[in-house]
JSON list of C-alpha atoms in Angstrom, two decimals:
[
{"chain": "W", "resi": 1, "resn": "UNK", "atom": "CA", "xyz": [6.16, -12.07, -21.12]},
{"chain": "W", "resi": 2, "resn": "UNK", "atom": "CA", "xyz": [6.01, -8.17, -20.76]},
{"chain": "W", "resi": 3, "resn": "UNK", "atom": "CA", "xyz": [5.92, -6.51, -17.15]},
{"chain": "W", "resi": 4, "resn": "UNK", "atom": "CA", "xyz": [2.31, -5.45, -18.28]},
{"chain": "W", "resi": 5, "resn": "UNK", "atom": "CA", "xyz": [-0.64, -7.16, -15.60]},
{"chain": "W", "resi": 6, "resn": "UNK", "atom": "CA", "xyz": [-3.79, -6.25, -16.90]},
{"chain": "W", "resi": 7, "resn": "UNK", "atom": "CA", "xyz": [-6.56, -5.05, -14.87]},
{"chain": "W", "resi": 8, "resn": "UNK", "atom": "CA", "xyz": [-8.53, -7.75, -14.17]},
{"chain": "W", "resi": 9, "resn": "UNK", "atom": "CA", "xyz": [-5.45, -10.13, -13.28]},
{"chain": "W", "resi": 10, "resn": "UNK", "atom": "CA", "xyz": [-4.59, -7.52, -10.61]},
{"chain": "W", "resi": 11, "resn": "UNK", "atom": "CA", "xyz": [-8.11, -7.80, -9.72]},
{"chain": "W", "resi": 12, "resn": "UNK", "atom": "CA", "xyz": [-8.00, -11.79, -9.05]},
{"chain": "W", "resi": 13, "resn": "UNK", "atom": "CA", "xyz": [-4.24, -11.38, -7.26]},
{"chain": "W", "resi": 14, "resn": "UNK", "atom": "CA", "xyz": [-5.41, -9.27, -4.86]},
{"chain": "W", "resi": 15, "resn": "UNK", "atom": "CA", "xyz": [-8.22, -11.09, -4.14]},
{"chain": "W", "resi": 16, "resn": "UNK", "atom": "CA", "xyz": [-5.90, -13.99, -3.86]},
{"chain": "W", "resi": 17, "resn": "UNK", "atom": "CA", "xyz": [-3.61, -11.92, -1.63]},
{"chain": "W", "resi": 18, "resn": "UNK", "atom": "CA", "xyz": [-6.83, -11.10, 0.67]},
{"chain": "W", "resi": 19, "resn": "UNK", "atom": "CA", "xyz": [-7.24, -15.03, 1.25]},
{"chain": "W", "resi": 20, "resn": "UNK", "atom": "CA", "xyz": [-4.08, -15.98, 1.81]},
{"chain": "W", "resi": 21, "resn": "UNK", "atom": "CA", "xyz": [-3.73, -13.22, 5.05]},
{"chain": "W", "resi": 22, "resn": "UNK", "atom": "CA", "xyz": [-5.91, -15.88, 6.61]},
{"chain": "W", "resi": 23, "resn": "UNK", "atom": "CA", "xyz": [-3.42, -17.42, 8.71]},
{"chain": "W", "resi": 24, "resn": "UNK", "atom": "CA", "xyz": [-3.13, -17.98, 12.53]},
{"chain": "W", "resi": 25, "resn": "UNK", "atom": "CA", "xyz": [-0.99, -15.31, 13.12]},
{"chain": "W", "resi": 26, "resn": "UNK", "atom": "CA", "xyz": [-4.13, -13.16, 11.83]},
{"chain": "W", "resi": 27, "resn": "UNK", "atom": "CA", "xyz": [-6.61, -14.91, 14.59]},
{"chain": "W", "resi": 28, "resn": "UNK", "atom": "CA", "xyz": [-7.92, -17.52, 12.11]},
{"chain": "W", "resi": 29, "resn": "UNK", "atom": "CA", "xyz": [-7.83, -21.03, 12.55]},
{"chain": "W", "resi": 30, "resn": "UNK", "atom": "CA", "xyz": [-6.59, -22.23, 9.54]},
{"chain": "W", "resi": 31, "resn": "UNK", "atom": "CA", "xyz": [-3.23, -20.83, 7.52]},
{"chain": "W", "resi": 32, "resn": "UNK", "atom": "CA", "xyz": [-3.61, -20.03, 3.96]},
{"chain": "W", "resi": 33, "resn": "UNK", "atom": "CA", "xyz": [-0.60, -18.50, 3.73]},
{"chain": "W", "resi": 34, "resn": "UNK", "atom": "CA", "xyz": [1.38, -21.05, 1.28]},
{"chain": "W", "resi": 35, "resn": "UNK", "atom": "CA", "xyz": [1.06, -21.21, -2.27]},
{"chain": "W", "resi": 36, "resn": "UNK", "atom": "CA", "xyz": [-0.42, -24.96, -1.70]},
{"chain": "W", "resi": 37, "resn": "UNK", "atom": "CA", "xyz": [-3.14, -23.39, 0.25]},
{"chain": "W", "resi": 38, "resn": "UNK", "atom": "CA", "xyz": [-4.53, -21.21, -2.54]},
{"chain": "W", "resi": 39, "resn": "UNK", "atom": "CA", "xyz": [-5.41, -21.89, -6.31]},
{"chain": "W", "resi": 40, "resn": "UNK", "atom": "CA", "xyz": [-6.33, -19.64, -9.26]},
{"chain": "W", "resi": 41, "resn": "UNK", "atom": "CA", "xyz": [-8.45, -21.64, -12.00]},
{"chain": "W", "resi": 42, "resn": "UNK", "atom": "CA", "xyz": [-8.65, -25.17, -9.94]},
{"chain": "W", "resi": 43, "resn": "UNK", "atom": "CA", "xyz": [-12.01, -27.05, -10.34]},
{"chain": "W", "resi": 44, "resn": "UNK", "atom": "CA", "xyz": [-10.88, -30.40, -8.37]},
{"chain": "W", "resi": 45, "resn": "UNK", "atom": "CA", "xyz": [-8.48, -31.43, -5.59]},
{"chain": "W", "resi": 46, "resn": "UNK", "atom": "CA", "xyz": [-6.86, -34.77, -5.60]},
{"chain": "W", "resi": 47, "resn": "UNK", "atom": "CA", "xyz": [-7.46, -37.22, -2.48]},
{"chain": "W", "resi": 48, "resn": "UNK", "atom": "CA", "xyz": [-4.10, -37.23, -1.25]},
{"chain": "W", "resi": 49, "resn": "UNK", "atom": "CA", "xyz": [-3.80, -33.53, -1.84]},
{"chain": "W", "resi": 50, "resn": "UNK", "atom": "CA", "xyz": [-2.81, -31.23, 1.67]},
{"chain": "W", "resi": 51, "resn": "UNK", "atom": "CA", "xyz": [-6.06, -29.45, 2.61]},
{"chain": "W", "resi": 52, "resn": "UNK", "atom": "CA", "xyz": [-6.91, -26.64, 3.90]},
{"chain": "W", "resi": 53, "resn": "UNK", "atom": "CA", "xyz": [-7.14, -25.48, -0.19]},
{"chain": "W", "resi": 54, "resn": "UNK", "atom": "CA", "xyz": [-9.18, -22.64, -1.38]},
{"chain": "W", "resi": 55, "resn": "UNK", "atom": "CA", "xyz": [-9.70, -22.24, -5.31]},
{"chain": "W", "resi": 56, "resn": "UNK", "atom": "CA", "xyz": [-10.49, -18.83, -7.03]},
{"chain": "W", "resi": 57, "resn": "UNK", "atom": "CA", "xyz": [-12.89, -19.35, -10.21]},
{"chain": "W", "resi": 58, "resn": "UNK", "atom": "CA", "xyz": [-15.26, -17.44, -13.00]},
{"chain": "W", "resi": 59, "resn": "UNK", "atom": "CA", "xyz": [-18.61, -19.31, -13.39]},
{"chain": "W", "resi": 60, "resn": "UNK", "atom": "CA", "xyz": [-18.52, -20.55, -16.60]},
{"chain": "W", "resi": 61, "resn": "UNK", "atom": "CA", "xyz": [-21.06, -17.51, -18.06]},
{"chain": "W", "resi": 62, "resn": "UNK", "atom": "CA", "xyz": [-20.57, -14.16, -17.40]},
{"chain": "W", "resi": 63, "resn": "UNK", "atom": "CA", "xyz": [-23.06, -11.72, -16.65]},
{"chain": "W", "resi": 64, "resn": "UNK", "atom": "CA", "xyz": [-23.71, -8.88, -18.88]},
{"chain": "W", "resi": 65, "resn": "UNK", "atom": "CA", "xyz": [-22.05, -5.34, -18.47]},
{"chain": "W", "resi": 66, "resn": "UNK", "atom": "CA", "xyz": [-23.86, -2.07, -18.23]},
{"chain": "W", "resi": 67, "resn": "UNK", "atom": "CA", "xyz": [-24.83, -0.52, -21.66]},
{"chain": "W", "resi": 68, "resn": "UNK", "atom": "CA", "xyz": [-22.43, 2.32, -22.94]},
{"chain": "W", "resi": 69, "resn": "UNK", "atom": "CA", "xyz": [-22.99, 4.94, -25.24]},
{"chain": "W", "resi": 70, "resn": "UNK", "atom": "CA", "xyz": [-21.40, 4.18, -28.29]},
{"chain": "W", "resi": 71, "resn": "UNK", "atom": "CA", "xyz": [-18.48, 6.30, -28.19]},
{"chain": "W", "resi": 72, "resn": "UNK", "atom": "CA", "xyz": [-17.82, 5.28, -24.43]},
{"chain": "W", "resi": 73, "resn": "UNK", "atom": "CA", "xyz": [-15.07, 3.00, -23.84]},
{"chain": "W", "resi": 74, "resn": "UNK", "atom": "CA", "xyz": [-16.04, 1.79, -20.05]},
{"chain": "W", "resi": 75, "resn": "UNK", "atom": "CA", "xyz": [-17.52, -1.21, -18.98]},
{"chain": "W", "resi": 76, "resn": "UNK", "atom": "CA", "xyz": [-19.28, -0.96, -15.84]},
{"chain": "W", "resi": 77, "resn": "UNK", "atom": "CA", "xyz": [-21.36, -4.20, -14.23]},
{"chain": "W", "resi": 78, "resn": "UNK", "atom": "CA", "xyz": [-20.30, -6.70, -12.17]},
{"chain": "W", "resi": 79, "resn": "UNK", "atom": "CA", "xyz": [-17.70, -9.62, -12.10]},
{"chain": "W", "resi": 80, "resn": "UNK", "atom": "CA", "xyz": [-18.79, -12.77, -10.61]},
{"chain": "W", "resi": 81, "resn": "UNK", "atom": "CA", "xyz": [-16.15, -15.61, -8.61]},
{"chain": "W", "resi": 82, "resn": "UNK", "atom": "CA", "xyz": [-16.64, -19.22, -7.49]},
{"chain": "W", "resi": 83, "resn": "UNK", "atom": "CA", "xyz": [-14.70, -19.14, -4.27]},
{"chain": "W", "resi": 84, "resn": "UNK", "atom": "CA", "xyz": [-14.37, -22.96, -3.65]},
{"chain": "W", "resi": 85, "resn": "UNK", "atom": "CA", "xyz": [-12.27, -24.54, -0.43]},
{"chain": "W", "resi": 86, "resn": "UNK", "atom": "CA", "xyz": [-12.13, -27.72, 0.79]},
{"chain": "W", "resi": 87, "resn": "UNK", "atom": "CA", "xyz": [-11.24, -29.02, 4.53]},
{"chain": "W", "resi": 88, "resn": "UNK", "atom": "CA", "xyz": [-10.01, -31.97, 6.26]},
{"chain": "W", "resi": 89, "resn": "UNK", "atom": "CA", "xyz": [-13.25, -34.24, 7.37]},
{"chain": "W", "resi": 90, "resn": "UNK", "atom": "CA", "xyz": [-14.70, -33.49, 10.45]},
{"chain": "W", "resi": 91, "resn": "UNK", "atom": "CA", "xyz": [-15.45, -36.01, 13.10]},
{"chain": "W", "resi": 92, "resn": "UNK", "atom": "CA", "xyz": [-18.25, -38.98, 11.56]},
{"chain": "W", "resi": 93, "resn": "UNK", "atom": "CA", "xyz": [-21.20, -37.29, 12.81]},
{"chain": "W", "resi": 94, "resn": "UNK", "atom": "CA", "xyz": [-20.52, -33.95, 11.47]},
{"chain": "W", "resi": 95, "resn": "UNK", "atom": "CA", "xyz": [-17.95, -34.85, 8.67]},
{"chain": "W", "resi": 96, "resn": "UNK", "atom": "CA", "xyz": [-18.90, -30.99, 6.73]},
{"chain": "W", "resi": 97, "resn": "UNK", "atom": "CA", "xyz": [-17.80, -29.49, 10.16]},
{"chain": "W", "resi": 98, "resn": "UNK", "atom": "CA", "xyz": [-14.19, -28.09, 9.18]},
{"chain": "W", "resi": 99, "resn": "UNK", "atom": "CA", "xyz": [-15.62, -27.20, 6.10]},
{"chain": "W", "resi": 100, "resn": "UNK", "atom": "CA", "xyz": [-17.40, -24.92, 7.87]},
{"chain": "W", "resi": 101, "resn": "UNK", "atom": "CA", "xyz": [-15.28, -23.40, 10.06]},
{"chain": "W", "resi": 102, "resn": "UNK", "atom": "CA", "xyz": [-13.44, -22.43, 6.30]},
{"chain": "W", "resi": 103, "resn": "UNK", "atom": "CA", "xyz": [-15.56, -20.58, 4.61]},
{"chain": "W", "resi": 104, "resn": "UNK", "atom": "CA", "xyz": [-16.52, -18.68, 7.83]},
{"chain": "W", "resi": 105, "resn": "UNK", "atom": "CA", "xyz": [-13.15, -17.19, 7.92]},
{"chain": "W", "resi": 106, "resn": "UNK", "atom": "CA", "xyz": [-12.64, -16.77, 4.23]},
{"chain": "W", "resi": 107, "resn": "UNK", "atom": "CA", "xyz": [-16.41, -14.98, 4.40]},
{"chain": "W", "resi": 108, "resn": "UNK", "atom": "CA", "xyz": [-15.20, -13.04, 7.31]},
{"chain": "W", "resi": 109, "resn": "UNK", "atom": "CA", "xyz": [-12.01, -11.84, 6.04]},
{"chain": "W", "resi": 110, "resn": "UNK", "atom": "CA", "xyz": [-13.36, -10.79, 2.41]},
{"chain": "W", "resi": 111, "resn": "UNK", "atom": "CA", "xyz": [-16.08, -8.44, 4.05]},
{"chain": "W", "resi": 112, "resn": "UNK", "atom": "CA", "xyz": [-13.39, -6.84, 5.92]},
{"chain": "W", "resi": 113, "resn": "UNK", "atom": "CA", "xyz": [-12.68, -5.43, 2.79]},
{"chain": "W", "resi": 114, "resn": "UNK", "atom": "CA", "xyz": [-15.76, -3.49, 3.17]},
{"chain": "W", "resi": 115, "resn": "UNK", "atom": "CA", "xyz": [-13.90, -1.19, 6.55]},
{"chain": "W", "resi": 116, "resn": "UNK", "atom": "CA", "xyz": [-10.78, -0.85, 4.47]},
{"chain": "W", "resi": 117, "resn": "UNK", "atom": "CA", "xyz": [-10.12, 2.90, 4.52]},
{"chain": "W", "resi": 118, "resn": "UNK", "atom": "CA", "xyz": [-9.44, 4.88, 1.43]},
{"chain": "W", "resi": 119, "resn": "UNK", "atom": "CA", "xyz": [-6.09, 6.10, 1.99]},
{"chain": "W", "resi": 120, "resn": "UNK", "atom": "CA", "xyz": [-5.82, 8.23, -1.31]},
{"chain": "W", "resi": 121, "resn": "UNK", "atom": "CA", "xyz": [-6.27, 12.37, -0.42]},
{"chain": "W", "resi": 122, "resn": "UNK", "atom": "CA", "xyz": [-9.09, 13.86, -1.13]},
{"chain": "W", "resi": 123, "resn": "UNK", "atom": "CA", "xyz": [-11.12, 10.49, -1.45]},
{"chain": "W", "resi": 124, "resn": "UNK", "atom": "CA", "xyz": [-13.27, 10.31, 1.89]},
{"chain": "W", "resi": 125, "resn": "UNK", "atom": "CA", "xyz": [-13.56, 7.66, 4.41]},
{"chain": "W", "resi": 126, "resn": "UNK", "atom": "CA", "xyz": [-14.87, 5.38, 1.66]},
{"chain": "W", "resi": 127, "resn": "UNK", "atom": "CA", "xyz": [-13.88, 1.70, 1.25]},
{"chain": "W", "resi": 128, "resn": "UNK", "atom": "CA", "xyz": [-10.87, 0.84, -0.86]},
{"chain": "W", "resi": 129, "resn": "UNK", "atom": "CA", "xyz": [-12.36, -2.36, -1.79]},
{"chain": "W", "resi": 130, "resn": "UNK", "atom": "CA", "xyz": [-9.36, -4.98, -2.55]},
{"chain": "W", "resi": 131, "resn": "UNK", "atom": "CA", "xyz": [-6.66, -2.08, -2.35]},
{"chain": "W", "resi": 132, "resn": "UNK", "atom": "CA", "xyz": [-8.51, -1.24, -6.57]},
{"chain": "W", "resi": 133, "resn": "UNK", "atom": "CA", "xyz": [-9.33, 2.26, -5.44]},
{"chain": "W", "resi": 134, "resn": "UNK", "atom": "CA", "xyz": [-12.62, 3.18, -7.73]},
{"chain": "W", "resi": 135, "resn": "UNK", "atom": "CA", "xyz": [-12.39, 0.42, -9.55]},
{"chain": "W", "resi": 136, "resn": "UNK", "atom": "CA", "xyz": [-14.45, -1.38, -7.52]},
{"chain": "W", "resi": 137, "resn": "UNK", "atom": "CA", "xyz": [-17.53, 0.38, -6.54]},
{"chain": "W", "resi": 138, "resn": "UNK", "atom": "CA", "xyz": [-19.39, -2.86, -4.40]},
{"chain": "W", "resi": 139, "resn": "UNK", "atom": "CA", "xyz": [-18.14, -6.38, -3.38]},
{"chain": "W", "resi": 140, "resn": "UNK", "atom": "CA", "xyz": [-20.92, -9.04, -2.43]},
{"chain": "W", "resi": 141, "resn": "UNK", "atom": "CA", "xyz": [-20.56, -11.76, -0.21]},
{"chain": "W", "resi": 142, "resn": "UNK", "atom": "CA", "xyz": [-23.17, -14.65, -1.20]},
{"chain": "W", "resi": 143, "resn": "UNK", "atom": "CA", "xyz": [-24.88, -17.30, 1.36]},
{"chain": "W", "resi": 144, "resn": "UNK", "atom": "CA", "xyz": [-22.09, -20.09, 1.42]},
{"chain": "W", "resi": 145, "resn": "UNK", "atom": "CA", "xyz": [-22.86, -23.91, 0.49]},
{"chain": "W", "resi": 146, "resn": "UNK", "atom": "CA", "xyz": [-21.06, -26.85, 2.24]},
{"chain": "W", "resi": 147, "resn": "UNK", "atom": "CA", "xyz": [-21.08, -30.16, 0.86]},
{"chain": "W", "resi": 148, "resn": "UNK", "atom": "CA", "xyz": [-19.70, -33.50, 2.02]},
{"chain": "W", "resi": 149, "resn": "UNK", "atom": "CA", "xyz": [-17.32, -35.94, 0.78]},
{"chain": "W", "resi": 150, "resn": "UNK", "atom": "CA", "xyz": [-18.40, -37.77, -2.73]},
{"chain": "W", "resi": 151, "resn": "UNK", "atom": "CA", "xyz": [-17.68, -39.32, -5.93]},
{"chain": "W", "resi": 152, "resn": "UNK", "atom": "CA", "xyz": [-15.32, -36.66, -7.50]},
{"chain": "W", "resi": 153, "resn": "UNK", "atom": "CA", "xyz": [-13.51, -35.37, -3.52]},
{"chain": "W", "resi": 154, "resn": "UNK", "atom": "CA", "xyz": [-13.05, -37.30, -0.36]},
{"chain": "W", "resi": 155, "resn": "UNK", "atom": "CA", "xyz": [-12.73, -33.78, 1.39]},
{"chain": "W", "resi": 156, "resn": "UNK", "atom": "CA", "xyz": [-15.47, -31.96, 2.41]},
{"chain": "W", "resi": 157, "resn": "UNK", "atom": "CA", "xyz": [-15.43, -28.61, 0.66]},
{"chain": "W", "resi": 158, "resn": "UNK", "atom": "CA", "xyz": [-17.92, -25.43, 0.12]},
{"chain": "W", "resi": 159, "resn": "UNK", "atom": "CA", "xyz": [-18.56, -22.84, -2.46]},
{"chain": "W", "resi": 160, "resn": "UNK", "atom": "CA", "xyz": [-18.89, -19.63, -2.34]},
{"chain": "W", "resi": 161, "resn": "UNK", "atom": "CA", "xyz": [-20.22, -16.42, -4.83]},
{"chain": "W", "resi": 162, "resn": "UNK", "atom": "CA", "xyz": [-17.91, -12.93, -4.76]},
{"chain": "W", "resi": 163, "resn": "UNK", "atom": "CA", "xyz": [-19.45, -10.70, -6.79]},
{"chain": "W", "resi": 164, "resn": "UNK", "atom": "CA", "xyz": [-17.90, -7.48, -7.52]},
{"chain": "W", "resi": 165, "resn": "UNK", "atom": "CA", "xyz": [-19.14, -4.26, -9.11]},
{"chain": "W", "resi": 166, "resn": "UNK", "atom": "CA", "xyz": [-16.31, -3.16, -11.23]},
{"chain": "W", "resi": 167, "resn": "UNK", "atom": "CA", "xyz": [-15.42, -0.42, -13.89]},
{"chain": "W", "resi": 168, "resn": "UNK", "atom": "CA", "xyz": [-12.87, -0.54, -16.61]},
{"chain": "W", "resi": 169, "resn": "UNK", "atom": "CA", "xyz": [-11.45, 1.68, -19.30]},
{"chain": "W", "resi": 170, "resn": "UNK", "atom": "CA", "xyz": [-11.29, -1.18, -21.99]},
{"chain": "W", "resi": 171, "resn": "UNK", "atom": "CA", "xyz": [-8.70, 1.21, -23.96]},
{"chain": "W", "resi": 172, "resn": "UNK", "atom": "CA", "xyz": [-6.58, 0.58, -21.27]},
{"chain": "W", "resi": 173, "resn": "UNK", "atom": "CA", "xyz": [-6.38, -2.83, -20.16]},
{"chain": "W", "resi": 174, "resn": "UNK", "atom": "CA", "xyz": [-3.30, -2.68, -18.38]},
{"chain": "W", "resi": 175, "resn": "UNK", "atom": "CA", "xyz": [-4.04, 0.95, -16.76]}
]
């Protein structure tokens, strides 16, 4: 394997690296900190599995990029994530409550994002969105969904949509 990341993998580390700074030590609640705590491409979490766990996903269709003339090699549009975590059950009259208390402090630490400085000269006060510069113009924060316990987790768990306005030379995947 080269030393080579291409774009969009630094994309998904750093918003992996953005989740895991939830910790206590950071004011939060819960620690995310470990590599148990956080998984790239994970649909399901096993019973006897340690929990907190947040997943980072693609739905399974991508949306559409922005049109480019034909000699253009940029691709401009947004990039869509299933953030998905699941929590230790609450008490038996509020088993989704943890669950809760997760997703607020993943939402709240992913739109701090949005008062991260630019710290490159000449750039303006302008957000650095995920430490990608211009390369990401907008990040969205969607309503979150909490669902109890069923048939395919005993944990209660939520989802949640990050959508992010990106651009990318294609000619340069790894730039």
């Amino acid at each position: 394997m080269t030393g080579l990341i291409p774009f969009r993998v630094k994309v998904i580390d750093n918003i992996a690296a953005c989740i895991q700074a939830i910790t206590p030590a950071n004011g939060y609640i819960n620690d995310l900190s470990s590599g148990e705590a956080l998984a790239i491409g994970r649909l399901f979490l096993g019973d006897d599995e340690p929990v907190p766990m947040v997943a980072i996903n693609e739905p399974p269709m991508a949306i559409e990029q922005s049109k480019a003339a034909p000699q253009n090699p940029n691709s401009f549009g947004d990039w869509d994530f299933l953030i998905q975590g699941w929590a230790e059950n609450g008490p038996e009259n509020f088993v989704t409550r943890n669950a809760y208390i997760l997703v607020a402090e993943v939402r709240q630490h992913l739109a701090l994002q949005k008062k991260r400085p630019d710290g490159r000269p000449g750039m303006g006060n302008g957000p650095n969105l995920l430490g990608m510069g211009p390369s990401i113009s907008d990040l969205r924060i969607g309503a979150p969904v909490v669902r109890p316990p069923d048939a395919e987790s005993a944990k209660s768990c939520f989802y949640l949509m990050l959508t992010l306005q990106i651009s990318e030379d294609m000619t340069k995947p790894f730039g």
